[in-house]
XYZ file of N, CA and C in Angstrom:
552
model
N 171.252 175.391 -174.172
C 171.176 175.132 -172.747
C 169.878 174.420 -172.392
N 168.750 174.913 -172.908
C 167.453 174.303 -172.609
C 167.393 172.891 -173.193
N 167.971 172.712 -174.380
C 167.982 171.377 -174.992
C 168.790 170.424 -174.109
N 169.895 170.882 -173.554
C 170.716 170.069 -172.652
C 169.939 169.662 -171.412
N 169.151 170.576 -170.845
C 168.342 170.274 -169.655
C 167.250 169.267 -170.009
N 166.636 169.437 -171.163
C 165.577 168.499 -171.595
C 166.169 167.112 -171.799
N 167.317 167.030 -172.432
C 167.968 165.728 -172.646
C 168.335 165.101 -171.304
N 168.858 165.904 -170.392
C 169.203 165.405 -169.056
C 167.965 164.889 -168.327
N 166.861 165.623 -168.393
C 165.610 165.177 -167.759
C 165.100 163.872 -168.394
N 165.202 163.760 -169.710
C 164.786 162.524 -170.390
C 165.656 161.342 -169.958
N 166.947 161.576 -169.817
C 167.844 160.508 -169.358
C 167.496 160.107 -167.928
N 167.232 161.098 -167.080
C 166.854 160.806 -165.687
C 165.540 160.021 -165.653
N 164.558 160.436 -166.462
C 163.285 159.708 -166.536
C 163.498 158.281 -167.035
N 164.352 158.100 -168.020
C 164.642 156.768 -168.552
C 165.285 155.885 -167.483
N 166.214 156.453 -166.737
C 166.881 155.699 -165.661
C 165.858 155.276 -164.603
N 164.984 156.192 -164.198
C 163.964 155.843 -163.210
C 162.993 154.795 -163.769
N 162.685 154.892 -165.041
C 161.807 153.911 -165.681
C 162.451 152.526 -165.667
N 163.723 152.456 -166.003
C 164.460 151.181 -166.000
C 164.553 150.633 -164.582
N 164.810 151.510 -163.609
C 164.874 151.076 -162.203
C 163.520 150.520 -161.765
N 162.442 151.168 -162.174
C 161.104 150.682 -161.828
C 160.828 149.304 -162.402
N 161.184 149.084 -163.660
C 161.000 147.765 -164.285
C 161.874 146.732 -163.588
N 163.123 147.083 -163.323
C 164.040 146.163 -162.651
C 163.487 145.740 -161.291
N 163.029 146.716 -160.511
C 162.489 146.411 -159.182
C 161.241 145.534 -159.275
N 160.398 145.777 -160.265
C 159.207 144.952 -160.458
C 159.600 143.510 -160.772
N 160.573 143.329 -161.641
C 161.031 141.983 -161.986
C 161.659 141.281 -160.779
N 162.387 142.014 -159.972
C 162.974 141.434 -158.751
C 161.871 140.974 -157.801
N 160.852 141.811 -157.603
C 159.725 141.435 -156.720
C 159.042 140.171 -157.235
N 158.789 140.121 -158.527
C 158.105 138.959 -159.102
C 158.976 137.703 -159.029
N 160.289 137.849 -159.250
C 161.195 136.703 -159.132
C 161.221 136.192 -157.696
N 161.255 137.104 -156.740
C 161.245 136.697 -155.331
C 159.940 135.990 -154.968
N 158.846 136.426 -155.546
C 157.562 135.771 -155.307
C 157.568 134.344 -155.853
N 158.153 134.147 -157.009
C 158.269 132.802 -157.584
C 159.120 131.922 -156.665
N 160.250 132.435 -156.224
C 161.133 131.653 -155.354
C 160.477 131.360 -154.008
N 159.734 132.311 -153.486
C 159.013 132.088 -152.234
C 157.936 131.014 -152.423
N 157.221 131.088 -153.523
C 156.151 130.104 -153.750
C 156.731 128.710 -153.962
N 157.906 128.615 -154.577
C 158.510 127.290 -154.708
C 159.013 126.783 -153.367
N 159.479 127.675 -152.506
C 159.948 127.230 -151.192
C 158.801 126.646 -150.376
N 157.571 127.118 -150.620
C 156.402 126.528 -149.960
C 156.203 125.100 -150.442
N 156.292 124.896 -151.748
C 156.197 123.537 -152.295
C 157.303 122.679 -151.711
N 158.501 123.232 -151.669
C 159.655 122.510 -151.157
C 159.426 122.052 -149.715
N 158.840 122.899 -148.895
C 158.566 122.542 -147.498
C 157.571 121.384 -147.421
N 156.513 121.440 -148.248
C 155.539 120.337 -148.260
C 156.172 119.044 -148.774
N 157.033 119.162 -149.774
C 157.693 117.966 -150.301
C 158.599 117.342 -149.249
N 159.323 118.177 -148.508
C 160.180 117.656 -147.440
C 159.339 116.958 -146.378
N 158.208 117.546 -146.057
C 157.314 116.935 -145.067
C 156.835 115.574 -145.574
N 156.488 115.512 -146.862
C 156.038 114.245 -147.441
C 157.176 113.239 -147.449
N 158.375 113.682 -147.832
C 159.499 112.755 -147.886
C 159.891 112.247 -146.511
N 159.628 113.013 -145.479
C 159.893 112.545 -144.118
C 158.944 111.423 -143.710
N 157.753 111.384 -144.291
C 156.800 110.317 -143.990
C 157.103 109.024 -144.747
N 157.806 109.124 -145.846
C 158.025 107.963 -146.704
C 158.745 106.814 -145.998
N 159.819 107.049 -145.228
C 160.468 105.904 -144.563
C 159.501 105.129 -143.659
N 158.633 105.830 -142.952
C 157.660 105.138 -142.097
C 156.702 104.303 -142.939
N 156.280 104.846 -144.051
C 155.374 104.132 -144.947
C 156.057 102.891 -145.509
N 157.295 103.045 -145.929
C 158.043 101.919 -146.487
C 158.230 100.830 -145.433
N 158.568 101.223 -144.219
C 158.757 100.230 -143.149
C 157.457 99.484 -142.856
N 156.344 100.174 -142.907
C 155.056 99.524 -142.679
C 154.785 98.484 -143.756
N 155.066 98.840 -145.001
C 154.834 97.905 -146.102
C 155.808 96.741 -146.041
N 157.046 97.000 -145.622
C 158.045 95.938 -145.521
C 157.635 94.863 -144.515
N 156.777 95.218 -143.584
C 156.320 94.260 -142.591
C 155.523 93.111 -143.182
N 155.106 93.246 -144.405
C 154.350 92.186 -145.066
C 155.294 91.384 -145.946
N 155.258 90.071 -145.795
C 156.250 89.223 -146.451
C 156.153 89.233 -147.969
N 154.993 89.558 -148.505
C 154.812 89.489 -149.950
C 154.868 90.851 -150.631
N 155.473 91.846 -149.983
C 155.489 93.172 -150.598
C 156.305 93.150 -151.890
N 156.075 94.112 -152.734
C 156.785 94.208 -154.008
C 158.015 95.089 -153.821
N 159.163 94.453 -153.768
C 160.415 95.148 -153.488
C 160.764 96.227 -154.488
N 160.490 96.017 -155.764
C 160.874 97.007 -156.780
C 160.117 98.320 -156.577
N 158.861 98.235 -156.159
C 158.086 99.446 -155.912
C 158.692 100.229 -154.752
N 159.050 99.524 -153.684
C 159.648 100.193 -152.528
C 161.001 100.799 -152.884
N 161.777 100.082 -153.698
C 163.086 100.604 -154.098
C 162.940 101.901 -154.894
N 161.940 101.963 -155.768
C 161.719 103.175 -156.558
C 161.338 104.349 -155.659
N 160.508 104.075 -154.660
C 160.100 105.133 -153.734
C 161.309 105.637 -152.952
N 162.122 104.716 -152.435
C 163.299 105.095 -151.646
C 164.318 105.835 -152.517
N 164.537 105.345 -153.744
C 165.496 105.978 -154.648
C 165.063 107.410 -154.991
N 163.789 107.589 -155.271
C 163.292 108.937 -155.603
C 163.414 109.861 -154.399
N 163.138 109.341 -153.217
C 163.267 110.163 -152.001
C 164.712 110.595 -151.802
N 165.652 109.684 -152.019
C 167.065 110.017 -151.849
C 167.548 111.006 -152.901
N 167.023 110.915 -154.116
C 167.402 111.847 -155.172
C 166.964 113.268 -154.855
N 165.886 113.387 -154.125
C 165.385 114.720 -153.776
C 166.418 115.506 -152.984
N 167.124 114.834 -152.091
C 168.091 115.533 -151.243
C 169.281 116.062 -152.032
N 169.549 115.489 -153.213
C 170.673 115.954 -154.025
C 170.247 116.951 -155.103
N 168.936 117.125 -155.293
C 168.460 118.076 -156.314
C 168.765 119.495 -155.877
N 169.345 120.273 -156.801
C 169.737 121.629 -156.427
C 168.921 122.703 -157.140
N 168.401 122.395 -158.303
C 167.640 123.402 -159.045
C 166.149 123.092 -158.997
N 165.369 124.082 -159.325
C 163.921 123.883 -159.373
C 163.583 122.825 -160.416
N 164.274 122.853 -161.552
C 164.012 121.879 -162.611
C 164.254 120.454 -162.120
N 165.373 120.242 -161.387
C 165.683 118.912 -160.854
C 164.628 118.457 -159.844
N 164.187 119.387 -159.010
C 163.191 119.041 -158.000
C 161.842 118.715 -158.639
N 161.478 119.444 -159.690
C 160.224 119.160 -160.394
C 160.296 117.787 -161.049
N 161.428 117.483 -161.698
C 161.583 116.173 -162.342
C 161.520 115.063 -161.301
N 162.173 115.254 -160.175
C 162.153 114.251 -159.115
C 160.754 114.095 -158.535
N 160.024 115.196 -158.426
C 158.653 115.143 -157.897
C 157.776 114.275 -158.792
N 157.957 114.371 -160.089
C 157.182 113.541 -161.005
C 157.492 112.058 -160.804
N 158.758 111.736 -160.537
C 159.154 110.344 -160.304
C 158.551 109.835 -159.000
N 158.666 110.609 -157.925
C 158.165 110.155 -156.625
C 156.648 110.023 -156.619
N 155.954 110.902 -157.332
C 154.492 110.802 -157.391
C 154.073 109.498 -158.042
N 154.743 109.144 -159.122
C 154.431 107.873 -159.788
C 154.736 106.677 -158.903
N 155.865 106.730 -158.203
C 156.236 105.622 -157.315
C 155.257 105.505 -156.149
N 154.827 106.626 -155.594
C 153.853 106.579 -154.493
C 152.504 106.048 -154.972
N 152.096 106.411 -156.176
C 150.839 105.870 -156.721
C 150.907 104.359 -156.825
N 152.056 103.850 -157.268
C 152.225 102.391 -157.353
C 152.198 101.765 -155.957
N 152.825 102.447 -154.998
C 152.851 101.933 -153.629
C 151.436 101.846 -153.064
N 150.638 102.885 -153.294
C 149.272 102.875 -152.778
C 148.396 101.873 -153.510
N 148.756 101.554 -154.738
C 147.975 100.545 -155.451
C 148.190 99.151 -154.858
N 149.257 98.976 -154.070
C 149.492 97.691 -153.410
C 148.363 97.334 -152.447
N 147.676 98.338 -151.933
C 146.596 98.052 -150.990
C 145.482 97.262 -151.659
N 145.343 97.401 -152.980
C 144.335 96.617 -153.693
C 144.777 95.163 -153.801
N 146.062 94.951 -153.978
C 146.587 93.598 -154.114
C 146.756 92.905 -152.756
N 146.931 93.690 -151.704
C 147.159 93.128 -150.375
C 146.150 93.704 -149.390
N 144.992 93.094 -149.278
C 143.951 93.630 -148.393
C 144.391 93.745 -146.931
N 145.299 92.880 -146.500
C 145.759 92.951 -145.110
C 146.548 94.239 -144.870
N 147.179 94.754 -145.918
C 147.879 96.034 -145.815
C 146.877 97.172 -145.648
N 145.766 97.057 -146.348
C 144.715 98.071 -146.266
C 144.111 98.119 -144.856
N 144.156 96.989 -144.170
C 143.596 96.914 -142.824
C 144.587 97.399 -141.762
N 145.835 97.610 -142.132
C 146.853 98.040 -141.181
C 146.611 99.494 -140.779
N 146.448 99.709 -139.486
C 146.119 101.050 -138.977
C 147.242 102.050 -139.242
N 148.491 101.618 -139.042
C 149.627 102.505 -139.297
C 149.670 102.946 -140.757
N 149.510 101.981 -141.655
C 149.550 102.287 -143.084
C 148.448 103.256 -143.455
N 147.259 103.018 -142.958
C 146.125 103.885 -143.288
C 146.326 105.300 -142.729
N 146.909 105.380 -141.533
C 147.183 106.692 -140.942
C 148.209 107.452 -141.783
N 149.285 106.763 -142.156
C 150.313 107.388 -142.974
C 149.756 107.789 -144.345
N 148.920 106.934 -144.910
C 148.316 107.243 -146.201
C 147.416 108.479 -146.078
N 146.693 108.580 -144.979
C 145.852 109.756 -144.746
C 146.676 111.033 -144.624
N 147.796 110.953 -143.894
C 148.671 112.120 -143.765
C 149.244 112.522 -145.120
N 149.653 111.516 -145.903
C 150.198 111.818 -147.225
C 149.140 112.416 -148.148
N 147.917 111.946 -148.030
C 146.837 112.499 -148.838
C 146.615 113.969 -148.487
N 146.667 114.281 -147.212
C 146.516 115.664 -146.770
C 147.656 116.535 -147.304
N 148.870 116.016 -147.241
C 150.023 116.752 -147.751
C 149.912 116.923 -149.267
N 149.410 115.886 -149.955
C 149.228 115.981 -151.411
C 148.286 117.131 -151.757
N 147.230 117.301 -150.965
C 146.302 118.418 -151.198
C 147.018 119.762 -151.007
N 147.858 119.835 -149.983
C 148.627 121.064 -149.746
C 149.597 121.327 -150.899
N 150.238 120.271 -151.391
C 151.172 120.409 -152.502
C 150.433 120.893 -153.751
N 149.249 120.352 -153.984
C 148.461 120.768 -155.146
C 148.157 122.266 -155.085
N 147.735 122.745 -153.922
C 147.435 124.174 -153.771
C 148.698 125.021 -153.949
N 149.800 124.547 -153.388
C 151.058 125.289 -153.506
C 151.542 125.306 -154.958
N 151.317 124.201 -155.676
C 151.693 124.172 -157.099
C 150.875 125.162 -157.908
N 149.599 125.272 -157.597
C 148.750 126.247 -158.298
C 149.283 127.665 -158.063
N 149.618 127.967 -156.829
C 150.136 129.295 -156.491
C 151.471 129.545 -157.195
N 152.341 128.547 -157.161
C 153.645 128.662 -157.824
C 153.463 128.904 -159.325
N 152.630 128.099 -159.973
C 152.420 128.254 -161.409
C 151.830 129.621 -161.748
N 150.962 130.141 -160.891
C 150.436 131.487 -161.098
C 151.528 132.537 -160.984
N 152.403 132.372 -160.006
C 153.531 133.302 -159.837
C 154.478 133.231 -161.032
N 154.725 132.020 -161.508
C 155.601 131.836 -162.672
C 154.981 132.481 -163.909
N 153.682 132.314 -164.077
C 152.998 132.903 -165.238
C 153.160 134.420 -165.235
N 152.928 135.042 -164.086
C 153.054 136.499 -163.981
C 154.498 136.942 -164.252
N 155.449 136.265 -163.637
C 156.862 136.616 -163.800
C 157.314 136.430 -165.247
N 157.028 135.243 -165.815
C 157.454 134.971 -167.194
C 156.818 135.956 -168.177
N 155.551 136.297 -167.955
C 154.888 137.271 -168.820
C 155.568 138.631 -168.716
N 155.925 139.027 -167.509
C 156.630 140.305 -167.323
C 157.986 140.300 -168.036
N 158.661 139.165 -167.993
C 159.977 139.076 -168.632
C 159.896 139.084 -170.156
N 158.729 138.733 -170.696
C 158.605 138.605 -172.143
C 157.871 139.767 -172.812
N 157.296 140.666 -172.035
C 156.542 141.778 -172.633
C 157.421 143.014 -172.751
N 157.096 143.793 -173.735
C 157.838 145.032 -173.986
C 157.331 146.130 -173.063
N 158.111 146.940 -172.480
C 159.557 147.119 -172.581
C 160.343 146.307 -171.545
N 159.625 145.536 -170.711
C 160.300 144.756 -169.659
C 161.342 143.799 -170.232
N 161.071 143.270 -171.419
C 161.984 142.305 -172.017
C 163.377 142.904 -172.214
N 163.461 144.187 -172.476
C 164.764 144.831 -172.653
C 165.562 144.814 -171.350
N 164.884 145.085 -170.250
C 165.546 145.068 -168.948
C 165.838 143.627 -168.534
N 164.885 142.725 -168.741
C 165.054 141.325 -168.347
C 166.253 140.689 -169.042
N 166.395 140.924 -170.309
C 167.532 140.353 -171.051
C 168.864 140.918 -170.576
N 168.896 142.214 -170.333
C 170.159 142.847 -169.941
C 170.587 142.525 -168.512
N 169.639 142.156 -167.669
C 169.973 141.862 -166.274
C 169.746 140.391 -165.917
N 169.703 139.531 -166.922
C 169.642 138.061 -166.755
C 168.452 137.590 -165.919
N 167.285 138.117 -166.203
C 166.067 137.594 -165.593
C 165.579 136.464 -166.495
N 165.805 135.232 -166.056
C 165.462 134.057 -166.864
C 164.093 133.520 -166.498
N 163.464 132.872 -167.461
C 162.151 132.277 -167.225
C 162.262 131.127 -166.227
N 161.185 130.896 -165.494
C 161.090 129.756 -164.587
C 160.189 128.709 -165.225
N 160.426 127.431 -164.904
C 159.567 126.379 -165.460
C 158.263 126.272 -164.670
N 157.211 125.861 -165.356
C 155.969 125.551 -164.668
C 156.117 124.193 -163.997
N 155.370 123.989 -162.936
C 155.388 122.719 -162.219
C 154.289 121.852 -162.830
N 154.680 121.004 -163.796
C 153.721 120.195 -164.535
C 153.808 118.745 -164.102
N 152.700 118.047 -164.280
C 152.693 116.606 -164.073
C 153.112 115.988 -165.395
N 154.297 115.399 -165.402
C 154.802 114.804 -166.629
C 154.840 113.299 -166.546
N 154.607 112.761 -165.384
C 154.697 111.323 -165.203
C 153.450 110.658 -165.771
N 153.632 109.810 -166.749
C 152.505 109.146 -167.400
C 151.740 108.254 -166.422
N 152.411 107.774 -165.372
C 151.737 106.923 -164.392
C 150.591 107.677 -163.729
N 150.783 108.979 -163.482
C 149.739 109.763 -162.831
C 148.557 110.012 -163.751
N 148.792 109.973 -165.063
C 147.739 110.270 -166.015
C 146.936 109.027 -166.403
N 147.513 107.862 -166.197
C 146.865 106.621 -166.588
C 146.210 105.959 -165.378
N 145.288 105.049 -165.665
C 144.722 104.239 -164.599
C 145.787 103.286 -164.070
N 145.767 103.040 -162.792
C 146.728 102.127 -162.189
C 146.319 100.713 -162.521
N 147.294 99.929 -163.011
C 147.045 98.533 -163.357
C 147.677 97.663 -162.276
N 146.879 96.813 -161.670
C 147.364 95.923 -160.631
C 147.230 94.499 -161.134
N 148.347 93.770 -161.116
C 148.287 92.378 -161.543
C 148.656 91.490 -160.362
N 148.044 90.336 -160.306
C 148.280 89.401 -159.189
C 149.235 88.302 -159.599
């Protein structure tokens, strides 16, 4: 009888232990999703500014059409991205395209003198700073969550209840890592 009670208490303790791990993983997963939604909000804000920026650049007869097309195409792809992975990949494309767009100011000094363009560029720079901070927070949340999913005994609960790892938000676009080359 006493052995039965001890076994029952151990089973109850095990169940509460598993529930505690499960709840911790849920909290951490929700934190990751919340932190990505912050990035998502900043990205939407940035993408809303892009049409105005493109229209300002189009006002100059010698603008580089391929650069503008890449910016517009990347912006449109964002609206169809459904997963975090797709949005991260698209973010890398749009960042590279925007860097090329801003490099046009070196080739076209009259564009640099345009008040609208400079205002929009300033707003985008401010949003870029916000995105950078949000990415740091997101990556920190992902690190904590992924570590929890991979450490023992959490890994046993994570595997059984489909807690999957989240990707880090990395800069993969080589354009962002290299110096911008402007040719006339």
